[in-house]
Amino acid sequence: MSRSQGPSSLKRKRPEPAHGHGGALIEHEKVLYDLICSKQSMGIWIGDMKRETKYPDNVVTKSLKALQARGLIKLVEHYQNKGKKFYLSKDFEPSKELTGGNWYSDGKLDREYISTLKGFCARMIQKMKVATIEGIVDAFKKSGASKVDLSREQIEEIVNALVLDNEVMEVKSTGAGEFDFIPVGKICYKSYAKGVKGEPKTGAMASTPCGVCPRINHCTPNGIISPRTCVYYTKWLEF
Amino acid sequence: MASTQYGIKYAVHIITAHFGNLVAKVCETLLRRGPLTLRLLIRFTELSSSQINNSLLILIQHNCVQAFTAVTEGEFGDAPKADTQYLALFSNILHRMRFSKFLAIASEKLEKDKDCEELLEGLLQNGRLSMEQIIERAKSSKHAGNRPIPDVVNESLLKLLNAHFVERCPAPEPTLSPQVEEQPPPRKRGAKAAKVSEVPPTLEQRLVESARPMEVIRFSIGETNTEAEESEHYSSISGQKRKRGDLDMIQESGDADGIILWRANFDEFIRCLRHKACIEHVRSQFDDGAVNVLSAILEATRSSEKIVKTEITVPLSLENIYEEVMKNEVGRSMTLDRVEASLSALGCSGMEDYKINLQKIIEQAQIDEVESIVLKRYGRDAYRMFRFLSKTGGLVETEKISDSAFVDKNEAPKILYRLWKDEYLYMEKVAITVPRYSLCLLWRVDRYNLWEHVLDEMYHASLNLQLRQAYEMEQDKELLNLPPDKRGGPLEKRYNRLRNVRILLESSLLKLDDALMLFHDF
Ligand code: SF4
């Protein structure tokens, strides 16, 4: 399990002085640079810059080019809106709003990475029988499974996703039996008993074609879409 | 929960299949318009009064319609007006699809008593029967042994009455007071389900309640003679003690000759099926120990259940429960410790006597059914987001949902939109003006409306299953009429396919009906 870059969206790097990159900034550049810096990790879209400074297009474009050439600012694409470019001061990492967040790489949710982590956490919880979040974090750290340091919050996010997947149960400690030594009322995580999968067994409705049918709202007894002519049924009734 | 659009269509389909178009037309009119007088029925259906009368007789005979006297205050100082109205009993119509389940329950609980089964079957088929009619039926049956038939019938009826599987028919035409008009159906569910019992009853519930004979009489075989006794038979919850005059009406409209009519007690069967559903749900979540313990508790508390939808079982001590578990062969291997552990798994704290929240189990079973639809129809990402919203309960914005449920932010809005469009989610748009104007979408699982929507889809699916079955059988009609020896070669293959089709459709319908009950009756 490795990842080239740790999630550190808000980490501020050592600020570099604005001068020393080939002379002082000219007036327009200075105003634009200050504006960009003031937005910190959120960055600012070129359209908004034009609106706020009321500079003509060519001035803004030229100044931004100059600032970029000096290495003072950088360009980030919005994860949802490719092509919508945001300018950030070199000193800031792009925010979650721009990149999508910790679990995103190249503007996409890093499913593979997440599912590896999920599988790992699920196995740990199964081994521990009943686990608290602290226990899981501890075990995670000790295992050295991830080269990247994950924060407690991040591990908690992963465990919560497992709960939503219904792969592990969230239960409150009763302080007795399997919850010995765990304070009463504390949230714990548990695997499902062997043979019982958490995920609901396919229900009665979901086992019929109509239960999973995307057209059910358009289907009527004598309409164009009807149970008599339905292809989903025809397929289901192939023997 | 009120009957939905497809609920009515499904009910009408059932009545059409069993009693034909005329009866179905009358029934549909009542289902769509609510209770009507004969005069209005004639106007709306444009049928003749004798056609309507006959249809009503059939529907009443089969417990699908209840007549009542509605008293309305007289205007301008006139005397109060009383007229006869007819109300279709939606739940009872759907029960017609469950007769095989009812028979199986009775057979199981009465240790396969053939005479009882036959009697009950007769009642289910005919709706209502008098003692004389029951005896007539028994005489023509091949099962008659050496004993005198009236004795056998009497004994069977007694057994069925003791088990509450059979009851006396309700009053033919109770009076409903004018003050309480029909209430709108309750608008809250789920979290507030605990308060359901405080919700004013629907017209159907009030009517059924006031037509029902009092508990002692309802399940007693004895003849009643005195008028004074008779007047106590029918309890009235409409707030008014029944007056003499109403009683005369009851006498006139059916009971006049003192003939007692018997029918199957649907409530008892539904209660049994509800218990079964609870046990099945627990089986899907826990081990056998929990199943044994729950079965034992249900068995021990059954006699104290007065209503179908018992919310919480009456408290039992650990000793009582253990004793009951031991009565059962499968439970005999359990130690006291294990029983206690199972109780704790079922959510009993053990601080005091043990009671099980049945309503919670039913709710969880409902949630599972809905989540399974979401998973199958909309996929895993949708499933996770739906569960997140379900758990959170309140309105949540798109971004937060995709973050918490680990769904790609480019995908999440599309999936949420689909769920909303199909009425699985509730959505609210909120305008944000700071830092600049934008629209923010908030989403929520609206349990009450969603449950009603899912129920409607289930009625729709049941109807579709039946329509498709009718179509398949119609397609291969000639095949079904072929004698077995002519079914060789390629015909045999087609015949086998048809048989498999029928088995699959029928078993799916029965299972779907279990789910229907989960949402409508339990
Ligand atoms: S009959 Fe076919 S088209 Fe209609 S709802 Fe069912 S599966 Fe969908």
Short mmCIF file of N, CA and C in Angstrom, two decimals, chain A residues 48 51 79-81 84 96-97 100-101 103-104 107-109 111 114 118 154 157-158 160-161 163-168 170 174 192-193 196-214 216-217 219-221 226-231 233-234 236-239, chain B residues 6 9 280 283-287 344 368-369 371-373 375-377 380-381 383-385 387-388 391 399 402-411 413 418 421-424 436 453-454 457-458 460-461 463-468 470-472 493 497 500-501 504-505 508 511-513 515:
data_model
loop_
_atom_site.label_atom_id
_atom_site.label_comp_id
_atom_site.label_asym_id
_atom_site.label_seq_id
_atom_site.Cartn_x
_atom_site.Cartn_y
_atom_site.Cartn_z
N ASP A 48 -13.41 35.86 -12.14
CA ASP A 48 -13.65 36.65 -10.93
C ASP A 48 -12.58 37.72 -10.76
N ARG A 51 -13.49 40.60 -12.85
CA ARG A 51 -14.63 41.32 -12.29
C ARG A 51 -14.16 42.19 -11.12
N TYR A 79 -11.98 20.09 -9.99
CA TYR A 79 -12.16 18.67 -10.22
C TYR A 79 -13.46 18.33 -10.93
N GLN A 80 -14.48 19.17 -10.72
CA GLN A 80 -15.77 18.86 -11.33
C GLN A 80 -15.89 19.52 -12.68
N ASN A 81 -15.15 20.61 -12.85
CA ASN A 81 -15.33 21.42 -14.02
C ASN A 81 -14.00 21.59 -14.71
N LYS A 84 -12.04 24.80 -16.06
CA LYS A 84 -12.23 26.01 -15.27
C LYS A 84 -10.99 26.15 -14.39
N LYS A 96 -9.93 21.45 -0.65
CA LYS A 96 -10.83 20.35 -0.92
C LYS A 96 -11.87 20.74 -1.99
N GLU A 97 -12.32 21.99 -1.91
CA GLU A 97 -13.32 22.45 -2.87
C GLU A 97 -12.79 22.38 -4.31
N GLY A 100 -11.49 18.15 -4.67
CA GLY A 100 -12.45 17.10 -4.33
C GLY A 100 -12.19 16.55 -2.94
N GLY A 101 -11.01 16.67 -2.43
CA GLY A 101 -10.75 16.23 -1.06
C GLY A 101 -9.65 15.19 -0.98
N TRP A 103 -9.49 12.08 -0.65
CA TRP A 103 -9.52 10.78 -1.30
C TRP A 103 -9.54 10.89 -2.81
N TYR A 104 -9.24 12.09 -3.29
CA TYR A 104 -9.28 12.28 -4.74
C TYR A 104 -7.88 12.33 -5.30
N GLY A 107 -8.57 14.51 -9.65
CA GLY A 107 -9.97 14.92 -9.79
C GLY A 107 -10.96 13.76 -9.73
N LYS A 108 -10.46 12.55 -9.49
CA LYS A 108 -11.38 11.41 -9.40
C LYS A 108 -11.23 10.75 -8.04
N LEU A 109 -12.33 10.18 -7.57
CA LEU A 109 -12.27 9.44 -6.31
C LEU A 109 -11.37 8.24 -6.51
N ARG A 111 -10.87 5.06 -6.02
CA ARG A 111 -11.62 3.90 -5.55
C ARG A 111 -10.73 2.74 -5.13
N ILE A 114 -9.14 3.33 -1.79
CA ILE A 114 -10.15 3.24 -0.73
C ILE A 114 -10.54 1.80 -0.46
N LYS A 118 -10.36 -0.24 2.94
CA LYS A 118 -11.58 -0.81 3.51
C LYS A 118 -11.38 -2.28 3.84
N GLN A 154 -9.40 10.12 9.15
CA GLN A 154 -9.46 9.40 7.88
C GLN A 154 -9.79 7.93 8.09
N GLU A 157 -13.38 7.68 8.78
CA GLU A 157 -14.17 7.79 7.55
C GLU A 157 -14.27 6.43 6.86
N ILE A 158 -13.14 5.74 6.82
CA ILE A 158 -13.12 4.42 6.18
C ILE A 158 -14.03 3.45 6.92
N ASN A 160 -16.57 4.15 8.83
CA ASN A 160 -17.97 4.54 8.61
C ASN A 160 -18.47 4.07 7.26
N ALA A 161 -17.59 4.11 6.27
CA ALA A 161 -18.00 3.62 4.95
C ALA A 161 -18.31 2.12 5.01
N VAL A 163 -19.52 0.64 7.55
CA VAL A 163 -20.84 0.54 8.19
C VAL A 163 -21.93 0.81 7.15
N LEU A 164 -21.72 1.81 6.32
CA LEU A 164 -22.71 2.12 5.29
C LEU A 164 -22.83 0.98 4.28
N ASP A 165 -21.71 0.31 4.03
CA ASP A 165 -21.73 -0.85 3.14
C ASP A 165 -22.41 -2.03 3.80
N ASN A 166 -22.65 -1.90 5.09
CA ASN A 166 -23.23 -2.97 5.90
C ASN A 166 -22.29 -4.16 6.00
N GLU A 167 -21.00 -3.88 5.95
CA GLU A 167 -20.03 -4.96 6.12
C GLU A 167 -19.66 -5.13 7.58
N VAL A 168 -19.70 -4.05 8.34
CA VAL A 168 -19.54 -4.18 9.79
C VAL A 168 -20.73 -3.50 10.47
N GLU A 170 -22.39 -1.31 13.59
CA GLU A 170 -22.07 -0.31 14.61
C GLU A 170 -22.94 -0.63 15.81
N THR A 174 -22.41 -2.51 25.94
CA THR A 174 -23.25 -2.65 27.13
C THR A 174 -22.38 -2.83 28.36
N TYR A 192 -20.25 -9.15 11.17
CA TYR A 192 -21.44 -9.98 11.27
C TYR A 192 -21.05 -11.43 11.57
N ALA A 193 -21.95 -12.13 12.23
CA ALA A 193 -21.68 -13.54 12.54
C ALA A 193 -21.41 -14.29 11.24
N VAL A 196 -23.88 -14.99 8.20
CA VAL A 196 -24.86 -13.92 8.07
C VAL A 196 -24.17 -12.74 7.41
N LYS A 197 -24.61 -12.40 6.25
CA LYS A 197 -24.02 -11.24 5.61
C LYS A 197 -24.86 -10.03 5.99
N GLY A 198 -24.19 -8.94 6.27
CA GLY A 198 -24.91 -7.77 6.71
C GLY A 198 -25.87 -7.24 5.67
N GLU A 199 -25.38 -7.22 4.47
CA GLU A 199 -26.17 -6.72 3.36
C GLU A 199 -27.52 -7.43 3.33
N PRO A 200 -28.60 -6.69 3.13
CA PRO A 200 -29.90 -7.36 3.17
C PRO A 200 -29.95 -8.43 2.10
N LYS A 201 -30.50 -9.58 2.45
CA LYS A 201 -30.67 -10.59 1.40
C LYS A 201 -31.68 -10.01 0.42
N THR A 202 -31.51 -10.35 -0.83
CA THR A 202 -32.38 -9.75 -1.83
C THR A 202 -33.83 -9.93 -1.42
N GLY A 203 -34.52 -8.85 -1.23
CA GLY A 203 -35.88 -8.90 -0.73
C GLY A 203 -36.85 -9.44 -1.76
N ALA A 204 -38.10 -9.63 -1.32
CA ALA A 204 -39.12 -10.20 -2.20
C ALA A 204 -39.33 -9.31 -3.42
N MET A 205 -39.40 -8.01 -3.17
CA MET A 205 -39.64 -7.07 -4.27
C MET A 205 -38.46 -7.06 -5.23
N ALA A 206 -37.24 -7.00 -4.68
CA ALA A 206 -36.06 -6.90 -5.52
C ALA A 206 -35.79 -8.19 -6.28
N SER A 207 -36.50 -9.28 -5.96
CA SER A 207 -36.31 -10.52 -6.71
C SER A 207 -37.22 -10.61 -7.93
N THR A 208 -38.14 -9.67 -8.08
CA THR A 208 -39.00 -9.70 -9.26
C THR A 208 -38.50 -8.66 -10.26
N PRO A 209 -38.80 -8.85 -11.52
CA PRO A 209 -38.35 -7.88 -12.53
C PRO A 209 -38.84 -6.46 -12.20
N CYS A 210 -40.08 -6.35 -11.76
CA CYS A 210 -40.64 -5.02 -11.50
C CYS A 210 -39.92 -4.33 -10.33
N GLY A 211 -39.42 -5.12 -9.40
CA GLY A 211 -38.76 -4.55 -8.24
C GLY A 211 -37.52 -3.78 -8.60
N VAL A 212 -36.84 -4.19 -9.66
CA VAL A 212 -35.61 -3.50 -10.03
C VAL A 212 -35.77 -2.75 -11.35
N CYS A 213 -37.02 -2.60 -11.77
CA CYS A 213 -37.26 -2.06 -13.11
C CYS A 213 -37.15 -0.53 -13.13
N PRO A 214 -36.36 0.00 -14.05
CA PRO A 214 -36.24 1.45 -14.14
C PRO A 214 -37.48 2.10 -14.78
N ILE A 216 -40.73 1.31 -14.16
CA ILE A 216 -41.98 0.96 -13.47
C ILE A 216 -42.98 2.12 -13.47
N ASN A 217 -42.48 3.33 -13.45
CA ASN A 217 -43.40 4.47 -13.44
C ASN A 217 -44.10 4.68 -14.78
N CYS A 219 -44.98 1.98 -16.72
CA CYS A 219 -45.57 0.70 -17.09
C CYS A 219 -47.02 0.65 -16.64
N THR A 220 -47.92 0.35 -17.56
CA THR A 220 -49.34 0.23 -17.21
C THR A 220 -49.90 -1.06 -17.81
N PRO A 221 -50.99 -1.56 -17.24
CA PRO A 221 -51.50 -2.86 -17.70
C PRO A 221 -51.73 -2.94 -19.22
N SER A 226 -45.89 -2.69 -20.89
CA SER A 226 -46.86 -3.43 -20.08
C SER A 226 -46.30 -4.80 -19.74
N PRO A 227 -46.81 -5.41 -18.67
CA PRO A 227 -46.28 -6.71 -18.27
C PRO A 227 -46.43 -7.78 -19.36
N ARG A 228 -47.41 -7.60 -20.24
CA ARG A 228 -47.60 -8.60 -21.29
C ARG A 228 -46.43 -8.60 -22.28
N THR A 229 -45.99 -7.39 -22.61
CA THR A 229 -44.95 -7.28 -23.64
C THR A 229 -43.57 -7.10 -23.03
N CYS A 230 -43.48 -7.09 -21.72
CA CYS A 230 -42.24 -6.71 -21.05
C CYS A 230 -41.08 -7.65 -21.36
N VAL A 231 -39.97 -7.05 -21.79
CA VAL A 231 -38.80 -7.87 -22.14
C VAL A 231 -38.06 -8.37 -20.91
N TYR A 233 -39.41 -9.42 -18.26
CA TYR A 233 -40.12 -10.65 -17.89
C TYR A 233 -39.74 -11.78 -18.81
N THR A 234 -39.73 -11.49 -20.10
CA THR A 234 -39.42 -12.54 -21.07
C THR A 234 -38.08 -13.17 -20.73
N TRP A 236 -36.60 -13.13 -17.79
CA TRP A 236 -36.70 -13.79 -16.48
C TRP A 236 -37.33 -15.17 -16.62
N LEU A 237 -38.26 -15.27 -17.57
CA LEU A 237 -39.01 -16.53 -17.70
C LEU A 237 -38.40 -17.47 -18.73
N GLU A 238 -37.15 -17.22 -19.09
CA GLU A 238 -36.48 -18.15 -20.00
C GLU A 238 -36.05 -19.38 -19.19
N PHE A 239 -36.47 -20.51 -19.65
CA PHE A 239 -36.05 -21.72 -18.93
C PHE A 239 -35.35 -22.67 -19.88
N TYR B 6 -52.28 1.99 -7.04
CA TYR B 6 -52.13 0.63 -7.54
C TYR B 6 -52.71 -0.39 -6.58
N LYS B 9 -56.10 -0.75 -7.88
CA LYS B 9 -56.10 -1.51 -9.13
C LYS B 9 -55.93 -3.01 -8.86
N GLU B 280 -38.59 -14.60 11.21
CA GLU B 280 -37.77 -14.71 10.01
C GLU B 280 -36.73 -13.60 9.96
N ARG B 283 -34.00 -14.36 12.33
CA ARG B 283 -33.18 -15.43 11.79
C ARG B 283 -32.14 -14.89 10.81
N SER B 284 -32.52 -13.86 10.07
CA SER B 284 -31.59 -13.32 9.08
C SER B 284 -30.48 -12.49 9.72
N GLN B 285 -30.62 -12.14 10.98
CA GLN B 285 -29.64 -11.28 11.63
C GLN B 285 -28.82 -11.99 12.71
N PHE B 286 -29.45 -12.92 13.41
CA PHE B 286 -28.79 -13.52 14.57
C PHE B 286 -28.70 -15.04 14.43
N ASP B 287 -28.24 -15.68 15.49
CA ASP B 287 -28.11 -17.14 15.45
C ASP B 287 -29.40 -17.82 15.91
N SER B 344 -29.95 -10.46 25.24
CA SER B 344 -29.21 -9.22 25.13
C SER B 344 -28.94 -8.90 23.66
N ASP B 368 -34.88 -3.15 5.52
CA ASP B 368 -34.11 -4.09 4.71
C ASP B 368 -34.72 -4.26 3.33
N GLU B 369 -36.03 -4.36 3.30
CA GLU B 369 -36.70 -4.58 2.02
C GLU B 369 -36.45 -3.38 1.09
N GLU B 371 -34.03 -1.10 1.32
CA GLU B 371 -32.61 -0.97 0.97
C GLU B 371 -32.21 -1.98 -0.10
N SER B 372 -32.82 -3.14 -0.04
CA SER B 372 -32.49 -4.14 -1.04
C SER B 372 -32.97 -3.70 -2.43
N ILE B 373 -34.09 -2.99 -2.48
CA ILE B 373 -34.54 -2.45 -3.76
C ILE B 373 -33.55 -1.40 -4.26
N LEU B 375 -30.40 -1.09 -3.57
CA LEU B 375 -29.14 -1.72 -3.98
C LEU B 375 -29.28 -2.34 -5.36
N LYS B 376 -30.37 -3.06 -5.59
CA LYS B 376 -30.53 -3.77 -6.85
C LYS B 376 -30.86 -2.83 -8.00
N ARG B 377 -31.64 -1.81 -7.72
CA ARG B 377 -32.10 -0.97 -8.81
C ARG B 377 -31.11 0.16 -9.13
N ARG B 380 -24.53 0.09 -5.81
CA ARG B 380 -23.93 0.15 -4.49
C ARG B 380 -23.70 1.58 -3.99
N ASP B 381 -23.30 2.47 -4.89
CA ASP B 381 -23.09 3.86 -4.46
C ASP B 381 -24.39 4.45 -3.92
N TYR B 383 -26.83 2.79 -2.71
CA TYR B 383 -27.14 2.07 -1.47
C TYR B 383 -26.45 2.74 -0.29
N ARG B 384 -25.17 3.07 -0.46
CA ARG B 384 -24.43 3.68 0.64
C ARG B 384 -24.98 5.08 0.97
N MET B 385 -25.27 5.84 -0.06
CA MET B 385 -25.80 7.19 0.19
C MET B 385 -27.18 7.13 0.84
N ARG B 387 -28.34 4.73 2.72
CA ARG B 387 -28.19 4.33 4.12
C ARG B 387 -27.67 5.47 4.98
N PHE B 388 -26.77 6.26 4.38
CA PHE B 388 -26.25 7.40 5.12
C PHE B 388 -27.39 8.37 5.46
N LYS B 391 -29.75 6.99 8.05
CA LYS B 391 -29.17 7.01 9.39
C LYS B 391 -29.18 8.43 9.95
N GLU B 399 -22.66 17.60 -1.20
CA GLU B 399 -21.23 17.45 -0.94
C GLU B 399 -20.96 16.56 0.27
N SER B 402 -21.68 12.87 -0.52
CA SER B 402 -20.69 12.17 -1.32
C SER B 402 -19.42 11.95 -0.50
N ASP B 403 -19.07 12.89 0.37
CA ASP B 403 -17.90 12.72 1.22
C ASP B 403 -18.09 11.55 2.18
N SER B 404 -19.23 11.52 2.86
CA SER B 404 -19.44 10.52 3.90
C SER B 404 -19.66 9.13 3.32
N ALA B 405 -20.28 9.09 2.15
CA ALA B 405 -20.60 7.78 1.60
C ALA B 405 -19.56 7.32 0.59
N PHE B 406 -18.50 8.10 0.43
CA PHE B 406 -17.43 7.76 -0.51
C PHE B 406 -17.96 7.53 -1.92
N VAL B 407 -18.71 8.48 -2.39
CA VAL B 407 -19.18 8.40 -3.77
C VAL B 407 -18.56 9.57 -4.51
N ASP B 408 -18.03 9.31 -5.68
CA ASP B 408 -17.37 10.35 -6.46
C ASP B 408 -18.29 11.56 -6.63
N LYS B 409 -17.71 12.73 -6.39
CA LYS B 409 -18.54 13.94 -6.42
C LYS B 409 -19.13 14.24 -7.78
N ASN B 410 -18.52 13.67 -8.81
CA ASN B 410 -19.10 13.88 -10.14
C ASN B 410 -20.30 12.97 -10.35
N GLU B 411 -20.31 11.85 -9.63
CA GLU B 411 -21.39 10.87 -9.80
C GLU B 411 -22.55 11.13 -8.84
N PRO B 413 -24.32 13.61 -7.54
CA PRO B 413 -25.55 14.36 -7.87
C PRO B 413 -26.44 13.61 -8.84
N ARG B 418 -31.57 10.76 -9.63
CA ARG B 418 -32.38 9.60 -10.06
C ARG B 418 -33.27 9.10 -8.93
N LYS B 421 -36.06 11.51 -8.52
CA LYS B 421 -37.05 11.46 -9.59
C LYS B 421 -37.97 10.25 -9.41
N ASP B 422 -37.44 9.18 -8.91
CA ASP B 422 -38.24 7.98 -8.68
C ASP B 422 -38.90 7.98 -7.30
N GLU B 423 -38.89 9.13 -6.66
CA GLU B 423 -39.57 9.30 -5.37
C GLU B 423 -38.96 8.49 -4.23
N TYR B 424 -37.68 8.18 -4.34
CA TYR B 424 -37.03 7.49 -3.22
C TYR B 424 -36.38 8.47 -2.26
N ARG B 436 -21.56 34.19 -3.07
CA ARG B 436 -22.33 34.68 -4.20
C ARG B 436 -23.53 33.79 -4.41
N HIS B 453 -44.89 4.98 -1.11
CA HIS B 453 -44.51 4.82 -2.51
C HIS B 453 -44.06 3.38 -2.80
N VAL B 454 -43.24 2.84 -1.91
CA VAL B 454 -42.76 1.47 -2.09
C VAL B 454 -43.94 0.50 -2.08
N GLU B 457 -45.62 0.59 -5.32
CA GLU B 457 -44.85 -0.17 -6.32
C GLU B 457 -45.04 -1.67 -6.13
N MET B 458 -45.18 -2.08 -4.88
CA MET B 458 -45.37 -3.52 -4.63
C MET B 458 -46.73 -3.99 -5.12
N HIS B 460 -48.26 -2.66 -7.54
CA HIS B 460 -48.07 -2.63 -8.99
C HIS B 460 -47.37 -3.91 -9.46
N ALA B 461 -46.32 -4.28 -8.76
CA ALA B 461 -45.56 -5.47 -9.13
C ALA B 461 -46.42 -6.73 -8.98
N LEU B 463 -49.67 -6.90 -9.24
CA LEU B 463 -50.62 -6.88 -10.35
C LEU B 463 -49.93 -7.37 -11.62
N ASN B 464 -48.71 -6.87 -11.85
CA ASN B 464 -47.98 -7.26 -13.05
C ASN B 464 -47.68 -8.76 -13.07
N LEU B 465 -47.33 -9.30 -11.92
CA LEU B 465 -47.06 -10.73 -11.85
C LEU B 465 -48.29 -11.52 -12.27
N GLN B 466 -49.45 -11.07 -11.78
CA GLN B 466 -50.68 -11.78 -12.11
C GLN B 466 -51.05 -11.62 -13.57
N LEU B 467 -50.88 -10.41 -14.08
CA LEU B 467 -51.23 -10.18 -15.48
C LEU B 467 -50.33 -11.01 -16.39
N ARG B 468 -49.04 -11.07 -16.03
CA ARG B 468 -48.12 -11.84 -16.87
C ARG B 468 -48.46 -13.32 -16.80
N ALA B 470 -51.41 -14.62 -16.30
CA ALA B 470 -52.61 -14.84 -17.11
C ALA B 470 -52.23 -14.88 -18.58
N TYR B 471 -51.32 -13.99 -18.97
CA TYR B 471 -50.90 -13.92 -20.36
C TYR B 471 -50.17 -15.19 -20.78
N GLU B 472 -49.24 -15.65 -19.94
CA GLU B 472 -48.48 -16.87 -20.26
C GLU B 472 -49.41 -18.06 -20.42
N LYS B 493 -41.19 -30.10 -24.09
CA LYS B 493 -40.28 -29.04 -23.65
C LYS B 493 -41.08 -27.77 -23.32
N ARG B 497 -41.57 -25.92 -19.72
CA ARG B 497 -41.27 -24.50 -19.53
C ARG B 497 -42.46 -23.82 -18.85
N ASN B 500 -42.60 -24.51 -15.23
CA ASN B 500 -41.62 -23.74 -14.47
C ASN B 500 -42.03 -22.27 -14.34
N VAL B 501 -42.56 -21.74 -15.43
CA VAL B 501 -43.01 -20.35 -15.41
C VAL B 501 -44.06 -20.16 -14.33
N LEU B 504 -42.54 -20.35 -10.80
CA LEU B 504 -41.78 -19.15 -10.46
C LEU B 504 -42.71 -17.97 -10.18
N LEU B 505 -43.70 -17.78 -11.06
CA LEU B 505 -44.60 -16.63 -10.88
C LEU B 505 -45.42 -16.77 -9.60
N SER B 508 -43.22 -16.29 -6.49
CA SER B 508 -42.83 -14.88 -6.36
C SER B 508 -43.99 -14.06 -5.81
N LYS B 511 -44.34 -14.58 -2.10
CA LYS B 511 -43.29 -13.89 -1.35
C LYS B 511 -43.54 -12.39 -1.35
N LEU B 512 -43.93 -11.89 -2.50
CA LEU B 512 -44.19 -10.45 -2.59
C LEU B 512 -45.35 -10.08 -1.67
N ASP B 513 -46.29 -10.99 -1.55
CA ASP B 513 -47.43 -10.75 -0.67
C ASP B 513 -46.98 -10.67 0.79
N ALA B 515 -44.19 -9.41 1.71
CA ALA B 515 -43.64 -8.04 1.81
C ALA B 515 -44.77 -7.01 1.88
#
